Amino acid sequence: MSGTVHLVGAGPGAADLLTVRAARLLGEADVVFFDALVPPGVLALAPDAQKIPVGKRCGRHSTAQRFINKRLLDAARRYRTVVRLKGGDPMLFGRAQEEISFLGKNRIKVEIVPGITSALAASAELGISLTLRGVSRSVVFATPRSADGESSGWARAVAAADTAVLYMAAGDAVRVRDALMASGKSPRTPVAVAESVALEGQALHAGDLQTLPELAARCAGGPALVMIGDVFAAAQAAAWRSLEPRAASQTA
Ligand SMILES: C[S@@+](CC[C@H](N)C(=O)[O-])C[C@H]1O[C@@H](n2cnc3c(N)ncnc32)[C@H](O)[C@@H]1O
């Protein structure tokens, strides 16, 4: 009998932003495969599990996806409860489908536990709703990053939305700004770059689309979201709601 692989959302970082189900599964896990953005405080919830880093920071694929798939399969054949812990929500920009398909083909049972995606954590930390009566009735989650040859309508989709949150975009700020302006977005559209949300070093850089490259350049190397839309006009003045950088003890 094979075990079950649970694809578990670790949320944006703080251990108390996990779901109760995620915390329970971590406590029961025989083995946990975790991404680079998963902080120690979350891993501490799996005291008895073997913990294996399969670190991928976006764009820096230190462990090839094929190899991760194979390791998950081997673990499921050996153990009862295998947890694949992914930052934020596993089903958003997490390559979850590749793991689900591969394990399914190999007749391994897979279960998904959602997590709080970083866009929603940033909205909460900012105290700015992504929807707002009379201002924003549509929200798009997108990334300008695409695999070779993959056609991408991301800029059109973002330009058409009232509010957009871009993942994996801060490192490519000039191209992102130019593509959005070419697609009709005003250079004056408010922008907030939210770095290391719910992690140590949390920071906010607010301005407008024209200044996106300067805002992104202020990032200190943590994961960052580019948030675009009129709802972020308030971000210029508003400090984060709880924007005291989190103490290590809160996340570790
Ligand atoms: C491979 S994607 C994974 C997204 C993840 N599945 C989620 O739901 O948040 C990694 C990107 O998510 C964003 N991200 C993840 N964690 C973040 C955080 N704590 N603060 C800001 N952005 C974050 C960044 O844009 C980063 O480049």
Coordinates of C-alpha atoms and ligand atoms in Angstrom, one line a residue:
M1 CA 0.0 0.0 0.0
S2 CA 1.3 3.4 -0.9
G3 CA 0.9 6.5 1.3
T4 CA -0.8 9.8 0.4
V5 CA 1.0 12.9 -0.8
H6 CA -0.5 16.0 0.7
L7 CA 0.2 19.2 -1.2
V8 CA 0.0 21.7 1.6
G9 CA -0.1 25.5 1.4
A10 CA 2.3 27.0 4.0
G11 CA 0.8 30.5 3.7
P12 CA 3.0 33.5 3.3
G13 CA 5.3 32.8 6.2
A14 CA 3.9 33.2 9.7
A15 CA 3.2 29.9 11.3
D16 CA -0.1 31.1 12.7
L17 CA -1.4 31.8 9.1
L18 CA -1.5 28.1 8.3
T19 CA -4.9 26.3 8.2
V20 CA -5.7 23.9 11.1
R21 CA -5.6 21.0 8.6
A22 CA -2.1 22.0 7.5
A23 CA -0.9 22.1 11.0
R24 CA -2.4 18.7 11.8
L25 CA -0.9 17.1 8.8
L26 CA 2.5 18.5 9.6
G27 CA 2.2 17.0 13.0
E28 CA 1.4 13.6 11.5
A29 CA 3.9 13.7 8.6
D30 CA 6.6 11.0 8.1
V31 CA 8.4 13.2 5.7
V32 CA 8.1 16.8 4.6
F33 CA 9.5 18.2 1.3
F34 CA 9.6 22.0 1.5
D35 CA 10.3 25.0 -0.7
A36 CA 12.9 27.7 0.0
L37 CA 10.3 30.3 1.1
V38 CA 8.9 28.1 3.9
P39 CA 10.2 29.5 7.2
P40 CA 11.5 27.5 10.2
G41 CA 8.5 28.3 12.3
V42 CA 6.3 26.3 10.0
L43 CA 8.7 23.4 9.8
A44 CA 8.8 23.3 13.6
L45 CA 5.2 22.0 13.4
A46 CA 6.5 18.8 12.0
P47 CA 8.9 17.8 14.9
D48 CA 9.0 14.0 14.1
A49 CA 9.2 14.2 10.3
Q50 CA 12.2 13.9 8.1
K51 CA 12.5 17.4 6.5
I52 CA 13.9 17.6 3.0
P53 CA 14.5 21.0 1.2
V54 CA 13.7 21.0 -2.4
G55 CA 14.4 24.7 -2.6
K56 CA 13.2 26.6 -5.5
R57 CA 13.3 30.4 -5.4
C58 CA 11.5 31.6 -8.5
G59 CA 13.9 31.6 -11.4
R60 CA 16.5 29.7 -9.5
H61 CA 15.4 26.1 -9.9
S62 CA 17.9 24.4 -7.6
T63 CA 16.1 21.1 -7.7
A64 CA 14.6 20.2 -11.1
Q65 CA 10.9 19.5 -11.0
R66 CA 11.3 16.0 -12.5
F67 CA 13.6 15.1 -9.6
I68 CA 11.1 16.4 -7.1
N69 CA 8.3 14.4 -8.7
K70 CA 10.5 11.3 -8.4
R71 CA 11.4 11.9 -4.8
L72 CA 7.7 12.3 -3.9
L73 CA 6.9 9.1 -5.6
D74 CA 9.6 7.2 -3.8
A75 CA 8.5 8.7 -0.5
A76 CA 4.9 7.7 -1.1
R77 CA 5.9 4.1 -1.7
R78 CA 7.8 4.1 1.6
Y79 CA 5.7 6.2 4.0
R80 CA 2.1 6.7 5.0
T81 CA 1.9 10.5 5.2
V82 CA 4.1 12.6 2.8
V83 CA 3.7 16.4 2.9
R84 CA 4.8 18.6 0.0
L85 CA 4.8 22.0 1.6
K86 CA 4.6 25.0 -0.8
G87 CA 4.7 28.7 0.0
G88 CA 1.4 30.5 -0.1
D89 CA -1.3 28.4 -1.8
P90 CA 0.0 25.3 -3.7
M91 CA -2.4 25.8 -6.6
L92 CA -1.2 29.4 -7.5
F93 CA 2.1 29.6 -9.4
G94 CA 3.4 26.5 -7.6
R95 CA 3.7 23.9 -10.3
A96 CA 1.3 21.8 -8.3
Q97 CA -0.4 20.4 -11.5
E98 CA 2.8 18.7 -12.6
E99 CA 3.1 16.9 -9.3
I100 CA -0.6 16.0 -9.2
S101 CA -0.4 14.5 -12.7
F102 CA 2.8 12.6 -12.2
L103 CA 1.7 11.1 -8.9
G104 CA -1.8 10.3 -10.4
K105 CA -0.2 8.5 -13.3
N106 CA 1.7 6.4 -10.8
R107 CA -1.5 5.7 -8.8
I108 CA -0.5 7.7 -5.8
K109 CA -3.3 9.4 -3.8
V110 CA -2.9 13.2 -3.7
E111 CA -4.8 15.6 -1.4
I112 CA -4.6 19.4 -1.5
V113 CA -4.7 21.7 1.5
P114 CA -5.1 25.3 0.4
G115 CA -3.0 28.1 2.0
I116 CA -3.2 31.8 2.1
T117 CA -1.6 33.1 -1.1
S118 CA 0.8 36.0 -0.7
A119 CA -1.5 38.4 -2.5
L120 CA -4.2 38.0 0.1
A121 CA -1.7 38.2 2.9
A122 CA -0.4 41.5 1.5
S123 CA -3.9 42.9 1.2
A124 CA -4.5 42.1 4.8
E125 CA -1.1 43.5 6.0
L126 CA -1.7 46.6 4.0
G127 CA -5.3 47.0 5.2
I128 CA -6.3 47.6 1.6
S129 CA -9.1 45.6 0.1
L130 CA -8.4 44.3 -3.4
T131 CA -12.0 45.1 -4.3
L132 CA -13.7 48.4 -3.6
R133 CA -17.2 49.6 -4.5
G134 CA -17.0 52.0 -7.3
V135 CA -13.3 51.5 -7.8
S136 CA -12.4 47.9 -8.2
R137 CA -14.7 45.1 -9.3
S138 CA -12.1 42.8 -10.8
V139 CA -8.9 41.3 -9.5
V140 CA -6.3 39.5 -11.6
F141 CA -3.4 37.4 -10.3
A142 CA -0.8 37.1 -13.0
T143 CA 2.9 36.7 -13.7
P144 CA 5.0 38.1 -16.5
R145 CA 7.2 35.0 -16.3
S146 CA 6.6 32.4 -18.8
A147 CA 8.2 29.1 -19.9
D148 CA 10.0 29.3 -23.2
G149 CA 7.6 29.4 -26.1
E150 CA 4.5 29.9 -23.9
S151 CA 2.4 32.7 -25.3
S152 CA 1.4 35.2 -22.7
G153 CA -1.5 37.6 -22.6
W154 CA -0.6 38.7 -19.0
A155 CA -0.1 42.4 -19.9
R156 CA -3.5 42.6 -21.6
A157 CA -5.2 40.8 -18.7
V158 CA -3.6 43.1 -16.1
A159 CA -4.3 46.2 -18.1
A160 CA -8.0 45.3 -18.3
A161 CA -8.4 44.5 -14.6
D162 CA -9.2 47.1 -11.9
T163 CA -6.7 45.5 -9.5
A164 CA -3.8 43.2 -10.3
V165 CA -1.3 41.4 -8.3
L166 CA 1.8 40.3 -10.1
Y167 CA 3.9 37.4 -8.8
M168 CA 7.6 36.9 -9.8
A169 CA 7.6 40.4 -11.4
A170 CA 9.8 42.7 -9.3
G171 CA 13.0 41.4 -10.8
D172 CA 11.8 42.4 -14.3
A173 CA 10.3 45.8 -13.4
V174 CA 11.3 47.8 -16.5
R175 CA 9.8 45.2 -18.9
V176 CA 6.7 44.9 -16.7
R177 CA 6.2 48.7 -16.6
D178 CA 6.7 49.1 -20.4
A179 CA 4.5 46.2 -21.3
L180 CA 1.6 47.5 -19.1
M181 CA 2.0 51.1 -20.4
A182 CA 2.0 49.7 -24.0
S183 CA -1.2 47.8 -23.1
G184 CA -2.9 51.1 -22.1
K185 CA -2.3 51.3 -18.3
S186 CA -1.7 54.8 -17.2
P187 CA 1.8 55.6 -15.9
R188 CA 0.0 57.3 -12.9
T189 CA -1.7 54.1 -11.8
P190 CA -0.9 53.5 -8.1
V191 CA 1.6 50.7 -7.4
A192 CA 2.6 49.0 -4.2
V193 CA 5.6 46.6 -4.1
A194 CA 5.1 44.4 -1.1
E195 CA 8.2 42.5 -0.1
S196 CA 8.6 39.6 2.4
V197 CA 5.0 39.8 3.4
A198 CA 4.5 38.2 6.9
L199 CA 8.2 37.4 7.0
E200 CA 11.1 39.1 8.7
G201 CA 12.1 42.1 6.6
Q202 CA 8.6 42.9 5.5
A203 CA 8.7 46.1 3.5
L204 CA 6.4 48.3 1.4
H205 CA 7.5 50.5 -1.5
A206 CA 4.6 52.6 -2.9
G207 CA 4.4 54.9 -5.9
D208 CA 3.0 54.7 -9.4
L209 CA 3.5 52.6 -12.5
Q210 CA 6.0 55.0 -14.0
T211 CA 8.2 54.6 -11.0
L212 CA 7.9 50.8 -10.7
P213 CA 11.6 50.2 -11.5
E214 CA 12.7 52.5 -8.7
L215 CA 10.3 50.9 -6.3
A216 CA 11.5 47.4 -7.2
A217 CA 15.1 48.5 -6.9
R218 CA 14.5 49.3 -3.2
C219 CA 13.7 45.6 -2.5
A220 CA 16.3 43.9 -0.3
G221 CA 16.1 40.5 -2.0
G222 CA 13.1 39.0 -0.4
P223 CA 10.1 37.7 -2.4
A224 CA 8.0 40.5 -3.6
L225 CA 4.6 41.2 -5.2
V226 CA 3.8 44.1 -7.6
M227 CA 0.3 45.3 -6.8
I228 CA -1.3 47.6 -9.3
G229 CA -4.6 49.6 -9.3
D230 CA -6.4 52.6 -7.9
V231 CA -7.1 50.8 -4.6
F232 CA -3.4 51.2 -3.8
A233 CA -3.6 55.0 -3.9
A234 CA -4.0 54.7 -0.1
A235 CA -0.7 52.7 0.1
Q236 CA 1.4 55.9 -0.4
A237 CA 0.2 57.4 2.9
A238 CA -0.8 54.3 4.8
A239 CA 1.9 52.4 6.6
W240 CA 1.3 48.7 6.8
R241 CA -1.3 47.9 9.4
S242 CA 1.1 45.7 11.3
L243 CA 4.2 46.6 9.5
E244 CA 6.6 46.4 12.3
P245 CA 9.1 43.9 10.9
R246 CA 8.3 40.7 12.5
A247 CA 10.6 39.4 15.2
A248 CA 12.4 36.2 14.4
S249 CA 10.6 34.6 17.3
Q250 CA 7.3 35.1 15.6
T251 CA 8.2 33.3 12.5
A252 CA 10.9 30.9 13.8
Ligands
LIG1 C1 6.6 30.5 -7.2 S1 5.6 31.8 -6.7 C2 4.7 31.0 -5.4 C3 3.5 31.7 -5.0 C4 2.8 31.0 -3.9 N1 2.2 29.8 -4.3 C5 1.7 31.9 -3.3 O1 0.5 31.5 -3.3 O2 2.0 33.0 -2.7 C6 6.7 32.8 -5.7 C7 6.4 34.3 -5.8 O3 5.3 34.5 -4.9 C8 5.4 35.8 -4.3 N2 5.6 35.6 -2.9 C9 5.6 34.4 -2.2 N3 5.8 34.7 -0.9 C10 5.8 36.0 -0.7 C11 5.9 36.8 0.4 N4 6.0 36.3 1.7 N5 5.9 38.2 0.2 C12 5.8 38.7 -1.0 N6 5.7 37.9 -2.1 C13 5.7 36.6 -2.0 C14 6.6 36.5 -5.0 O4 6.2 37.2 -6.1 C15 7.4 35.3 -5.4 O5 8.3 35.6 -6.5

